[in-house]
C-alpha cells in the first residue's frame, strides 16, 4: 500500500465510526498519532537514502582518487620503460572505472529515490498539518458549541425561574393590596365605632355608636326647627300684607 493510500484510508477512518463527540475526539487523536508516526517513518527513509547517497559519493571520490594515482603510476612506469608495471596499473584503473560507473548508476538511483521520498514527506507533512488544523478547529468549535448550549440552557432556566418568581411576586402584591384595603376598612370601622379595635371594650364601642346616633338626631332636630321657623315667618308676612 502506497503512502497516499494509507493516508487516505486514515482520513476516511477518522470521518466514520461514531457520532459521540468524546469517541470522535479519541478517534481523531489516534488518527493524528498514526499520521505523525507515518511522517516520522518517511523522514527516516529520506535520511537513510541520503546517508546511502553520501556514502556512494565518498566511494566515488575514493575511486576517482585511486584511478588518478594508478594513472600516475602507469605514466611513471612507461617513462621508466617498464611496460608490465604500466599495464598492471592501467588494468587496475580500468577495473576502478567500471566500479565508478556502477557507483554512479547507484548514486543516480539513490538521488532519485531521495527526491521521491522528500516529495512524499512534504506531502505527508502538509496532510498531517492540515489534519491537525481541522482536528483542533473541530475541537474548538465543539467546545464553543457546548458552552453556547449550556449558556442557552442556563438562560432558559433562569428565564423560567424569573417568570415563576414574577408570578409569585404579582400574586403576593395583589394579596398585600387586599390585606391593606381590609386593614384600612377595619381602621375606619374602628374609628366609627362599628367594630371594636384591638384591646377595646365592646361597651365603649356601643357608646360611641349611640353618641354618634344622638349627634345625628340632634342635627336633624335643629334642621327641622330652622325649617319650621322659616315657614312661620313667611306666614306672618303674608297676613300683615
PDB file of N, CA and C in Angstrom, residues 123-225:
ATOM      1  N   UNK A 123       4.453  16.049   1.159  1.00  0.00           N
ATOM      2  CA  UNK A 123       3.004  15.879   1.022  1.00  0.00           C
ATOM      3  C   UNK A 123       2.401  15.329   2.305  1.00  0.00           C
ATOM      4  N   UNK A 124       3.083  14.336   2.877  1.00  0.00           N
ATOM      5  CA  UNK A 124       2.574  13.766   4.126  1.00  0.00           C
ATOM      6  C   UNK A 124       2.572  14.817   5.235  1.00  0.00           C
ATOM      7  N   UNK A 125       3.641  15.583   5.321  1.00  0.00           N
ATOM      8  CA  UNK A 125       3.733  16.626   6.346  1.00  0.00           C
ATOM      9  C   UNK A 125       2.613  17.652   6.178  1.00  0.00           C
ATOM     10  N   UNK A 126       2.342  18.042   4.924  1.00  0.00           N
ATOM     11  CA  UNK A 126       1.271  19.002   4.679  1.00  0.00           C
ATOM     12  C   UNK A 126      -0.082  18.395   5.032  1.00  0.00           C
ATOM     13  N   UNK A 127      -0.251  17.107   4.667  1.00  0.00           N
ATOM     14  CA  UNK A 127      -1.505  16.441   5.008  1.00  0.00           C
ATOM     15  C   UNK A 127      -1.709  16.321   6.510  1.00  0.00           C
ATOM     16  N   UNK A 128      -0.648  15.983   7.219  1.00  0.00           N
ATOM     17  CA  UNK A 128      -0.737  15.864   8.671  1.00  0.00           C
ATOM     18  C   UNK A 128      -1.044  17.219   9.304  1.00  0.00           C
ATOM     19  N   UNK A 129      -0.405  18.262   8.802  1.00  0.00           N
ATOM     20  CA  UNK A 129      -0.656  19.604   9.339  1.00  0.00           C
ATOM     21  C   UNK A 129      -2.084  20.047   9.064  1.00  0.00           C
ATOM     22  N   UNK A 130      -2.566  19.771   7.850  1.00  0.00           N
ATOM     23  CA  UNK A 130      -3.961  20.114   7.518  1.00  0.00           C
ATOM     24  C   UNK A 130      -4.922  19.357   8.436  1.00  0.00           C
ATOM     25  N   UNK A 131      -4.632  18.079   8.651  1.00  0.00           N
ATOM     26  CA  UNK A 131      -5.482  17.280   9.524  1.00  0.00           C
ATOM     27  C   UNK A 131      -5.455  17.825  10.951  1.00  0.00           C
ATOM     28  N   UNK A 132      -4.271  18.210  11.420  1.00  0.00           N
ATOM     29  CA  UNK A 132      -4.161  18.756  12.782  1.00  0.00           C
ATOM     30  C   UNK A 132      -4.982  20.034  12.925  1.00  0.00           C
ATOM     31  N   UNK A 133      -4.890  20.904  11.909  1.00  0.00           N
ATOM     32  CA  UNK A 133      -5.648  22.160  11.964  1.00  0.00           C
ATOM     33  C   UNK A 133      -7.146  21.874  11.990  1.00  0.00           C
ATOM     34  N   UNK A 134      -7.590  20.950  11.124  1.00  0.00           N
ATOM     35  CA  UNK A 134      -9.007  20.609  11.099  1.00  0.00           C
ATOM     36  C   UNK A 134      -9.442  19.990  12.423  1.00  0.00           C
ATOM     37  N   UNK A 135      -8.588  19.119  12.969  1.00  0.00           N
ATOM     38  CA  UNK A 135      -8.907  18.471  14.242  1.00  0.00           C
ATOM     39  C   UNK A 135      -9.019  19.497  15.363  1.00  0.00           C
ATOM     40  N   UNK A 136      -8.046  20.395  15.459  1.00  0.00           N
ATOM     41  CA  UNK A 136      -8.068  21.412  16.513  1.00  0.00           C
ATOM     42  C   UNK A 136      -9.239  22.375  16.326  1.00  0.00           C
ATOM     43  N   UNK A 137      -9.520  22.721  15.062  1.00  0.00           N
ATOM     44  CA  UNK A 137     -10.649  23.619  14.786  1.00  0.00           C
ATOM     45  C   UNK A 137     -11.956  22.966  15.194  1.00  0.00           C
ATOM     46  N   UNK A 138     -12.084  21.683  14.850  1.00  0.00           N
ATOM     47  CA  UNK A 138     -13.303  20.960  15.227  1.00  0.00           C
ATOM     48  C   UNK A 138     -13.448  20.898  16.738  1.00  0.00           C
ATOM     49  N   UNK A 139     -12.335  20.635  17.430  1.00  0.00           N
ATOM     50  CA  UNK A 139     -12.381  20.576  18.892  1.00  0.00           C
ATOM     51  C   UNK A 139     -12.789  21.930  19.476  1.00  0.00           C
ATOM     52  N   UNK A 140     -12.225  23.014  18.912  1.00  0.00           N
ATOM     53  CA  UNK A 140     -12.572  24.358  19.401  1.00  0.00           C
ATOM     54  C   UNK A 140     -14.041  24.675  19.137  1.00  0.00           C
ATOM     55  N   UNK A 141     -14.526  24.301  17.932  1.00  0.00           N
ATOM     56  CA  UNK A 141     -15.936  24.548  17.602  1.00  0.00           C
ATOM     57  C   UNK A 141     -16.849  23.742  18.511  1.00  0.00           C
ATOM     58  N   UNK A 142     -16.455  22.501  18.770  1.00  0.00           N
ATOM     59  CA  UNK A 142     -17.277  21.668  19.642  1.00  0.00           C
ATOM     60  C   UNK A 142     -17.327  22.238  21.057  1.00  0.00           C
ATOM     61  N   UNK A 143     -16.170  22.707  21.552  1.00  0.00           N
ATOM     62  CA  UNK A 143     -16.139  23.317  22.881  1.00  0.00           C
ATOM     63  C   UNK A 143     -17.020  24.561  22.938  1.00  0.00           C
ATOM     64  N   UNK A 144     -16.919  25.402  21.886  1.00  0.00           N
ATOM     65  CA  UNK A 144     -17.735  26.618  21.840  1.00  0.00           C
ATOM     66  C   UNK A 144     -19.217  26.281  21.754  1.00  0.00           C
ATOM     67  N   UNK A 145     -19.551  25.268  20.923  1.00  0.00           N
ATOM     68  CA  UNK A 145     -20.959  24.883  20.778  1.00  0.00           C
ATOM     69  C   UNK A 145     -21.506  24.330  22.093  1.00  0.00           C
ATOM     70  N   UNK A 146     -20.684  23.545  22.782  1.00  0.00           N
ATOM     71  CA  UNK A 146     -21.111  23.007  24.076  1.00  0.00           C
ATOM     72  C   UNK A 146     -21.343  24.127  25.079  1.00  0.00           C
ATOM     73  N   UNK A 147     -20.408  25.078  25.112  1.00  0.00           N
ATOM     74  CA  UNK A 147     -20.558  26.215  26.037  1.00  0.00           C
ATOM     75  C   UNK A 147     -21.803  27.027  25.698  1.00  0.00           C
ATOM     76  N   UNK A 148     -22.029  27.241  24.400  1.00  0.00           N
ATOM     77  CA  UNK A 148     -23.203  28.016  23.998  1.00  0.00           C
ATOM     78  C   UNK A 148     -24.487  27.288  24.365  1.00  0.00           C
ATOM     79  N   UNK A 149     -24.507  25.961  24.168  1.00  0.00           N
ATOM     80  CA  UNK A 149     -25.695  25.185  24.528  1.00  0.00           C
ATOM     81  C   UNK A 149     -25.955  25.253  26.030  1.00  0.00           C
ATOM     82  N   UNK A 150     -24.872  25.171  26.813  1.00  0.00           N
ATOM     83  CA  UNK A 150     -25.034  25.259  28.269  1.00  0.00           C
ATOM     84  C   UNK A 150     -25.521  26.635  28.687  1.00  0.00           C
ATOM     85  N   UNK A 151     -24.986  27.674  28.022  1.00  0.00           N
ATOM     86  CA  UNK A 151     -25.428  29.038  28.339  1.00  0.00           C
ATOM     87  C   UNK A 151     -26.893  29.222  27.990  1.00  0.00           C
ATOM     88  N   UNK A 152     -27.292  28.725  26.798  1.00  0.00           N
ATOM     89  CA  UNK A 152     -28.687  28.849  26.392  1.00  0.00           C
ATOM     90  C   UNK A 152     -29.601  28.099  27.351  1.00  0.00           C
ATOM     91  N   UNK A 153     -29.156  26.899  27.757  1.00  0.00           N
ATOM     92  CA  UNK A 153     -29.955  26.124  28.703  1.00  0.00           C
ATOM     93  C   UNK A 153     -30.083  26.856  30.037  1.00  0.00           C
ATOM     94  N   UNK A 154     -28.939  27.414  30.497  1.00  0.00           N
ATOM     95  CA  UNK A 154     -28.971  28.159  31.759  1.00  0.00           C
ATOM     96  C   UNK A 154     -29.856  29.392  31.648  1.00  0.00           C
ATOM     97  N   UNK A 155     -29.757  30.082  30.504  1.00  0.00           N
ATOM     98  CA  UNK A 155     -30.572  31.282  30.288  1.00  0.00           C
ATOM     99  C   UNK A 155     -32.050  30.938  30.278  1.00  0.00           C
ATOM    100  N   UNK A 156     -32.383  29.822  29.608  1.00  0.00           N
ATOM    101  CA  UNK A 156     -33.777  29.394  29.570  1.00  0.00           C
ATOM    102  C   UNK A 156     -34.275  29.057  30.972  1.00  0.00           C
ATOM    103  N   UNK A 157     -33.415  28.356  31.729  1.00  0.00           N
ATOM    104  CA  UNK A 157     -33.791  28.020  33.095  1.00  0.00           C
ATOM    105  C   UNK A 157     -33.971  29.251  33.966  1.00  0.00           C
ATOM    106  N   UNK A 158     -33.048  30.212  33.790  1.00  0.00           N
ATOM    107  CA  UNK A 158     -33.159  31.463  34.557  1.00  0.00           C
ATOM    108  C   UNK A 158     -34.426  32.213  34.181  1.00  0.00           C
ATOM    109  N   UNK A 159     -34.716  32.269  32.858  1.00  0.00           N
ATOM    110  CA  UNK A 159     -35.922  32.963  32.406  1.00  0.00           C
ATOM    111  C   UNK A 159     -37.174  32.329  32.968  1.00  0.00           C
ATOM    112  N   UNK A 160     -37.201  30.979  32.978  1.00  0.00           N
ATOM    113  CA  UNK A 160     -38.360  30.288  33.535  1.00  0.00           C
ATOM    114  C   UNK A 160     -38.492  30.563  35.025  1.00  0.00           C
ATOM    115  N   UNK A 161     -37.340  30.533  35.732  1.00  0.00           N
ATOM    116  CA  UNK A 161     -37.373  30.797  37.174  1.00  0.00           C
ATOM    117  C   UNK A 161     -37.834  32.221  37.454  1.00  0.00           C
ATOM    118  N   UNK A 162     -37.323  33.173  36.660  1.00  0.00           N
ATOM    119  CA  UNK A 162     -37.719  34.573  36.833  1.00  0.00           C
ATOM    120  C   UNK A 162     -39.206  34.746  36.576  1.00  0.00           C
ATOM    121  N   UNK A 163     -39.711  34.036  35.538  1.00  0.00           N
ATOM    122  CA  UNK A 163     -41.139  34.118  35.239  1.00  0.00           C
ATOM    123  C   UNK A 163     -41.968  33.594  36.395  1.00  0.00           C
ATOM    124  N   UNK A 164     -41.545  32.451  36.958  1.00  0.00           N
ATOM    125  CA  UNK A 164     -42.279  31.887  38.093  1.00  0.00           C
ATOM    126  C   UNK A 164     -42.206  32.818  39.299  1.00  0.00           C
ATOM    127  N   UNK A 165     -41.034  33.355  39.559  1.00  0.00           N
ATOM    128  CA  UNK A 165     -40.884  34.286  40.675  1.00  0.00           C
ATOM    129  C   UNK A 165     -41.722  35.544  40.443  1.00  0.00           C
ATOM    130  N   UNK A 166     -41.733  36.006  39.182  1.00  0.00           N
ATOM    131  CA  UNK A 166     -42.529  37.190  38.861  1.00  0.00           C
ATOM    132  C   UNK A 166     -44.006  36.960  39.118  1.00  0.00           C
ATOM    133  N   UNK A 167     -44.492  35.785  38.748  1.00  0.00           N
ATOM    134  CA  UNK A 167     -45.891  35.462  39.005  1.00  0.00           C
ATOM    135  C   UNK A 167     -46.168  35.403  40.497  1.00  0.00           C
ATOM    136  N   UNK A 168     -45.224  34.797  41.243  1.00  0.00           N
ATOM    137  CA  UNK A 168     -45.402  34.726  42.691  1.00  0.00           C
ATOM    138  C   UNK A 168     -45.403  36.122  43.318  1.00  0.00           C
ATOM    139  N   UNK A 169     -44.509  36.998  42.810  1.00  0.00           N
ATOM    140  CA  UNK A 169     -44.455  38.365  43.326  1.00  0.00           C
ATOM    141  C   UNK A 169     -45.742  39.119  43.016  1.00  0.00           C
ATOM    142  N   UNK A 170     -46.265  38.940  41.792  1.00  0.00           N
ATOM    143  CA  UNK A 170     -47.512  39.612  41.414  1.00  0.00           C
ATOM    144  C   UNK A 170     -48.657  39.147  42.306  1.00  0.00           C
ATOM    145  N   UNK A 171     -48.689  37.827  42.557  1.00  0.00           N
ATOM    146  CA  UNK A 171     -49.733  37.298  43.438  1.00  0.00           C
ATOM    147  C   UNK A 171     -49.578  37.860  44.852  1.00  0.00           C
ATOM    148  N   UNK A 172     -48.328  37.946  45.328  1.00  0.00           N
ATOM    149  CA  UNK A 172     -48.079  38.496  46.665  1.00  0.00           C
ATOM    150  C   UNK A 172     -48.481  39.967  46.734  1.00  0.00           C
ATOM    151  N   UNK A 173     -48.188  40.706  45.644  1.00  0.00           N
ATOM    152  CA  UNK A 173     -48.567  42.117  45.633  1.00  0.00           C
ATOM    153  C   UNK A 173     -50.089  42.277  45.685  1.00  0.00           C
ATOM    154  N   UNK A 174     -50.827  41.442  44.920  1.00  0.00           N
ATOM    155  CA  UNK A 174     -52.293  41.510  44.964  1.00  0.00           C
ATOM    156  C   UNK A 174     -52.811  41.184  46.359  1.00  0.00           C
ATOM    157  N   UNK A 175     -52.243  40.145  46.943  1.00  0.00           N
ATOM    158  CA  UNK A 175     -52.670  39.759  48.290  1.00  0.00           C
ATOM    159  C   UNK A 175     -52.364  40.869  49.286  1.00  0.00           C
ATOM    160  N   UNK A 176     -51.205  41.507  49.135  1.00  0.00           N
ATOM    161  CA  UNK A 176     -50.826  42.599  50.036  1.00  0.00           C
ATOM    162  C   UNK A 176     -51.801  43.763  49.916  1.00  0.00           C
ATOM    163  N   UNK A 177     -52.180  44.108  48.663  1.00  0.00           N
ATOM    164  CA  UNK A 177     -53.148  45.202  48.480  1.00  0.00           C
ATOM    165  C   UNK A 177     -54.499  44.862  49.109  1.00  0.00           C
ATOM    166  N   UNK A 178     -54.898  43.606  48.983  1.00  0.00           N
ATOM    167  CA  UNK A 178     -56.168  43.202  49.589  1.00  0.00           C
ATOM    168  C   UNK A 178     -56.110  43.318  51.105  1.00  0.00           C
ATOM    169  N   UNK A 179     -54.973  42.869  51.673  1.00  0.00           N
ATOM    170  CA  UNK A 179     -54.824  42.969  53.131  1.00  0.00           C
ATOM    171  C   UNK A 179     -54.784  44.425  53.590  1.00  0.00           C
ATOM    172  N   UNK A 180     -54.066  45.278  52.810  1.00  0.00           N
ATOM    173  CA  UNK A 180     -54.026  46.698  53.169  1.00  0.00           C
ATOM    174  C   UNK A 180     -55.411  47.330  53.099  1.00  0.00           C
ATOM    175  N   UNK A 181     -56.185  46.976  52.051  1.00  0.00           N
ATOM    176  CA  UNK A 181     -57.543  47.525  51.929  1.00  0.00           C
ATOM    177  C   UNK A 181     -58.417  47.049  53.091  1.00  0.00           C
ATOM    178  N   UNK A 182     -58.264  45.765  53.435  1.00  0.00           N
ATOM    179  CA  UNK A 182     -59.039  45.235  54.552  1.00  0.00           C
ATOM    180  C   UNK A 182     -58.663  45.934  55.857  1.00  0.00           C
ATOM    181  N   UNK A 183     -57.340  46.155  56.049  1.00  0.00           N
ATOM    182  CA  UNK A 183     -56.895  46.835  57.271  1.00  0.00           C
ATOM    183  C   UNK A 183     -57.431  48.263  57.328  1.00  0.00           C
ATOM    184  N   UNK A 184     -57.398  48.962  56.168  1.00  0.00           N
ATOM    185  CA  UNK A 184     -57.933  50.334  56.140  1.00  0.00           C
ATOM    186  C   UNK A 184     -59.420  50.347  56.479  1.00  0.00           C
ATOM    187  N   UNK A 185     -60.165  49.363  55.925  1.00  0.00           N
ATOM    188  CA  UNK A 185     -61.602  49.312  56.211  1.00  0.00           C
ATOM    189  C   UNK A 185     -61.860  49.061  57.680  1.00  0.00           C
ATOM    190  N   UNK A 186     -61.065  48.149  58.260  1.00  0.00           N
ATOM    191  CA  UNK A 186     -61.238  47.874  59.688  1.00  0.00           C
ATOM    192  C   UNK A 186     -60.918  49.111  60.518  1.00  0.00           C
ATOM    193  N   UNK A 187     -59.834  49.839  60.103  1.00  0.00           N
ATOM    194  CA  UNK A 187     -59.487  51.064  60.838  1.00  0.00           C
ATOM    195  C   UNK A 187     -60.646  52.054  60.786  1.00  0.00           C
ATOM    196  N   UNK A 188     -61.274  52.193  59.620  1.00  0.00           N
ATOM    197  CA  UNK A 188     -62.417  53.112  59.507  1.00  0.00           C
ATOM    198  C   UNK A 188     -63.576  52.662  60.386  1.00  0.00           C
ATOM    199  N   UNK A 189     -63.850  51.339  60.383  1.00  0.00           N
ATOM    200  CA  UNK A 189     -64.946  50.830  61.222  1.00  0.00           C
ATOM    201  C   UNK A 189     -64.647  51.018  62.697  1.00  0.00           C
ATOM    202  N   UNK A 190     -63.375  50.811  63.065  1.00  0.00           N
ATOM    203  CA  UNK A 190     -62.991  51.037  64.459  1.00  0.00           C
ATOM    204  C   UNK A 190     -63.153  52.495  64.820  1.00  0.00           C
ATOM    205  N   UNK A 191     -62.721  53.391  63.881  1.00  0.00           N
ATOM    206  CA  UNK A 191     -62.842  54.821  64.153  1.00  0.00           C
ATOM    207  C   UNK A 191     -64.300  55.238  64.287  1.00  0.00           C
ATOM    208  N   UNK A 192     -65.193  54.619  63.538  1.00  0.00           N
ATOM    209  CA  UNK A 192     -66.610  54.956  63.596  1.00  0.00           C
ATOM    210  C   UNK A 192     -67.329  54.230  64.721  1.00  0.00           C
ATOM    211  N   UNK A 193     -66.602  53.312  65.391  1.00  0.00           N
ATOM    212  CA  UNK A 193     -67.207  52.587  66.498  1.00  0.00           C
ATOM    213  C   UNK A 193     -68.047  51.418  66.076  1.00  0.00           C
ATOM    214  N   UNK A 194     -68.013  51.087  64.786  1.00  0.00           N
ATOM    215  CA  UNK A 194     -68.811  49.963  64.301  1.00  0.00           C
ATOM    216  C   UNK A 194     -68.276  48.655  64.849  1.00  0.00           C
ATOM    217  N   UNK A 195     -66.942  48.557  64.901  1.00  0.00           N
ATOM    218  CA  UNK A 195     -66.311  47.369  65.466  1.00  0.00           C
ATOM    219  C   UNK A 195     -65.350  47.820  66.549  1.00  0.00           C
ATOM    220  N   UNK A 196     -64.978  46.867  67.393  1.00  0.00           N
ATOM    221  CA  UNK A 196     -64.061  47.145  68.494  1.00  0.00           C
ATOM    222  C   UNK A 196     -62.639  46.913  68.033  1.00  0.00           C
ATOM    223  N   UNK A 197     -61.761  47.880  68.315  1.00  0.00           N
ATOM    224  CA  UNK A 197     -60.364  47.728  67.941  1.00  0.00           C
ATOM    225  C   UNK A 197     -59.665  46.754  68.856  1.00  0.00           C
ATOM    226  N   UNK A 198     -58.481  46.432  68.558  1.00  0.00           N
ATOM    227  CA  UNK A 198     -57.704  45.515  69.396  1.00  0.00           C
ATOM    228  C   UNK A 198     -57.551  46.056  70.808  1.00  0.00           C
ATOM    229  N   UNK A 199     -57.960  45.247  71.802  1.00  0.00           N
ATOM    230  CA  UNK A 199     -57.855  45.662  73.204  1.00  0.00           C
ATOM    231  C   UNK A 199     -58.981  46.593  73.641  1.00  0.00           C
ATOM    232  N   UNK A 200     -59.941  46.907  72.750  1.00  0.00           N
ATOM    233  CA  UNK A 200     -61.027  47.814  73.093  1.00  0.00           C
ATOM    234  C   UNK A 200     -62.161  47.107  73.831  1.00  0.00           C
ATOM    235  N   UNK A 201     -63.068  47.919  74.412  1.00  0.00           N
ATOM    236  CA  UNK A 201     -64.206  47.388  75.152  1.00  0.00           C
ATOM    237  C   UNK A 201     -65.437  47.456  74.268  1.00  0.00           C
ATOM    238  N   UNK A 202     -66.262  46.396  74.288  1.00  0.00           N
ATOM    239  CA  UNK A 202     -67.471  46.378  73.458  1.00  0.00           C
ATOM    240  C   UNK A 202     -68.438  47.470  73.887  1.00  0.00           C
ATOM    241  N   UNK A 203     -68.538  47.740  75.216  1.00  0.00           N
ATOM    242  CA  UNK A 203     -69.438  48.796  75.693  1.00  0.00           C
ATOM    243  C   UNK A 203     -69.013  50.150  75.169  1.00  0.00           C
ATOM    244  N   UNK A 204     -67.708  50.390  75.151  1.00  0.00           N
ATOM    245  CA  UNK A 204     -67.223  51.663  74.605  1.00  0.00           C
ATOM    246  C   UNK A 204     -67.627  51.799  73.156  1.00  0.00           C
ATOM    247  N   UNK A 205     -67.549  50.728  72.432  1.00  0.00           N
ATOM    248  CA  UNK A 205     -67.947  50.783  71.025  1.00  0.00           C
ATOM    249  C   UNK A 205     -69.426  51.113  70.893  1.00  0.00           C
ATOM    250  N   UNK A 206     -70.300  50.476  71.759  1.00  0.00           N
ATOM    251  CA  UNK A 206     -71.735  50.764  71.708  1.00  0.00           C
ATOM    252  C   UNK A 206     -72.001  52.206  72.095  1.00  0.00           C
ATOM    253  N   UNK A 207     -71.224  52.700  73.074  1.00  0.00           N
ATOM    254  CA  UNK A 207     -71.404  54.088  73.499  1.00  0.00           C
ATOM    255  C   UNK A 207     -71.077  55.045  72.375  1.00  0.00           C
ATOM    256  N   UNK A 208     -69.982  54.732  71.686  1.00  0.00           N
ATOM    257  CA  UNK A 208     -69.625  55.612  70.568  1.00  0.00           C
ATOM    258  C   UNK A 208     -70.682  55.565  69.474  1.00  0.00           C
ATOM    259  N   UNK A 209     -71.253  54.383  69.253  1.00  0.00           N
ATOM    260  CA  UNK A 209     -72.307  54.287  68.246  1.00  0.00           C
ATOM    261  C   UNK A 209     -73.541  55.085  68.681  1.00  0.00           C
ATOM    262  N   UNK A 210     -73.857  54.990  69.976  1.00  0.00           N
ATOM    263  CA  UNK A 210     -75.034  55.713  70.493  1.00  0.00           C
ATOM    264  C   UNK A 210     -74.820  57.212  70.421  1.00  0.00           C
ATOM    265  N   UNK A 211     -73.606  57.658  70.815  1.00  0.00           N
ATOM    266  CA  UNK A 211     -73.296  59.088  70.731  1.00  0.00           C
ATOM    267  C   UNK A 211     -73.384  59.591  69.307  1.00  0.00           C
ATOM    268  N   UNK A 212     -72.872  58.770  68.423  1.00  0.00           N
ATOM    269  CA  UNK A 212     -72.933  59.186  67.010  1.00  0.00           C
ATOM    270  C   UNK A 212     -74.372  59.300  66.556  1.00  0.00           C
ATOM    271  N   UNK A 213     -75.235  58.353  67.023  1.00  0.00           N
ATOM    272  CA  UNK A 213     -76.652  58.389  66.635  1.00  0.00           C
ATOM    273  C   UNK A 213     -77.330  59.626  67.221  1.00  0.00           C
ATOM    274  N   UNK A 214     -77.022  59.926  68.500  1.00  0.00           N
ATOM    275  CA  UNK A 214     -77.599  61.114  69.131  1.00  0.00           C
ATOM    276  C   UNK A 214     -77.176  62.371  68.400  1.00  0.00           C
ATOM    277  N   UNK A 215     -75.924  62.453  68.083  1.00  0.00           N
ATOM    278  CA  UNK A 215     -75.440  63.630  67.352  1.00  0.00           C
ATOM    279  C   UNK A 215     -76.189  63.782  66.050  1.00  0.00           C
ATOM    280  N   UNK A 216     -76.398  62.685  65.401  1.00  0.00           N
ATOM    281  CA  UNK A 216     -77.097  62.750  64.115  1.00  0.00           C
ATOM    282  C   UNK A 216     -78.555  63.176  64.318  1.00  0.00           C
ATOM    283  N   UNK A 217     -79.184  62.641  65.392  1.00  0.00           N
ATOM    284  CA  UNK A 217     -80.593  63.008  65.664  1.00  0.00           C
ATOM    285  C   UNK A 217     -80.705  64.485  66.050  1.00  0.00           C
ATOM    286  N   UNK A 218     -79.740  64.975  66.830  1.00  0.00           N
ATOM    287  CA  UNK A 218     -79.738  66.385  67.236  1.00  0.00           C
ATOM    288  C   UNK A 218     -79.618  67.284  66.023  1.00  0.00           C
ATOM    289  N   UNK A 219     -78.759  66.902  65.107  1.00  0.00           N
ATOM    290  CA  UNK A 219     -78.603  67.699  63.884  1.00  0.00           C
ATOM    291  C   UNK A 219     -79.898  67.719  63.103  1.00  0.00           C
ATOM    292  N   UNK A 220     -80.586  66.584  63.007  1.00  0.00           N
ATOM    293  CA  UNK A 220     -81.854  66.521  62.268  1.00  0.00           C
ATOM    294  C   UNK A 220     -82.908  67.386  62.942  1.00  0.00           C
ATOM    295  N   UNK A 221     -82.933  67.379  64.316  1.00  0.00           N
ATOM    296  CA  UNK A 221     -83.926  68.173  65.059  1.00  0.00           C
ATOM    297  C   UNK A 221     -83.707  69.658  64.815  1.00  0.00           C
ATOM    298  N   UNK A 222     -82.466  70.076  64.880  1.00  0.00           N
ATOM    299  CA  UNK A 222     -82.191  71.500  64.681  1.00  0.00           C
ATOM    300  C   UNK A 222     -82.540  71.938  63.259  1.00  0.00           C
ATOM    301  N   UNK A 223     -82.262  71.104  62.312  1.00  0.00           N
ATOM    302  CA  UNK A 223     -82.626  71.425  60.930  1.00  0.00           C
ATOM    303  C   UNK A 223     -84.147  71.573  60.786  1.00  0.00           C
ATOM    304  N   UNK A 224     -84.885  70.697  61.503  1.00  0.00           N
ATOM    305  CA  UNK A 224     -86.351  70.756  61.419  1.00  0.00           C
ATOM    306  C   UNK A 224     -86.871  72.047  62.056  1.00  0.00           C
ATOM    307  N   UNK A 225     -86.276  72.477  63.213  1.00  0.00           N
ATOM    308  CA  UNK A 225     -86.697  73.713  63.868  1.00  0.00           C
ATOM    309  C   UNK A 225     -86.461  74.903  62.966  1.00  0.00           C
TER     310      UNK A 225
END
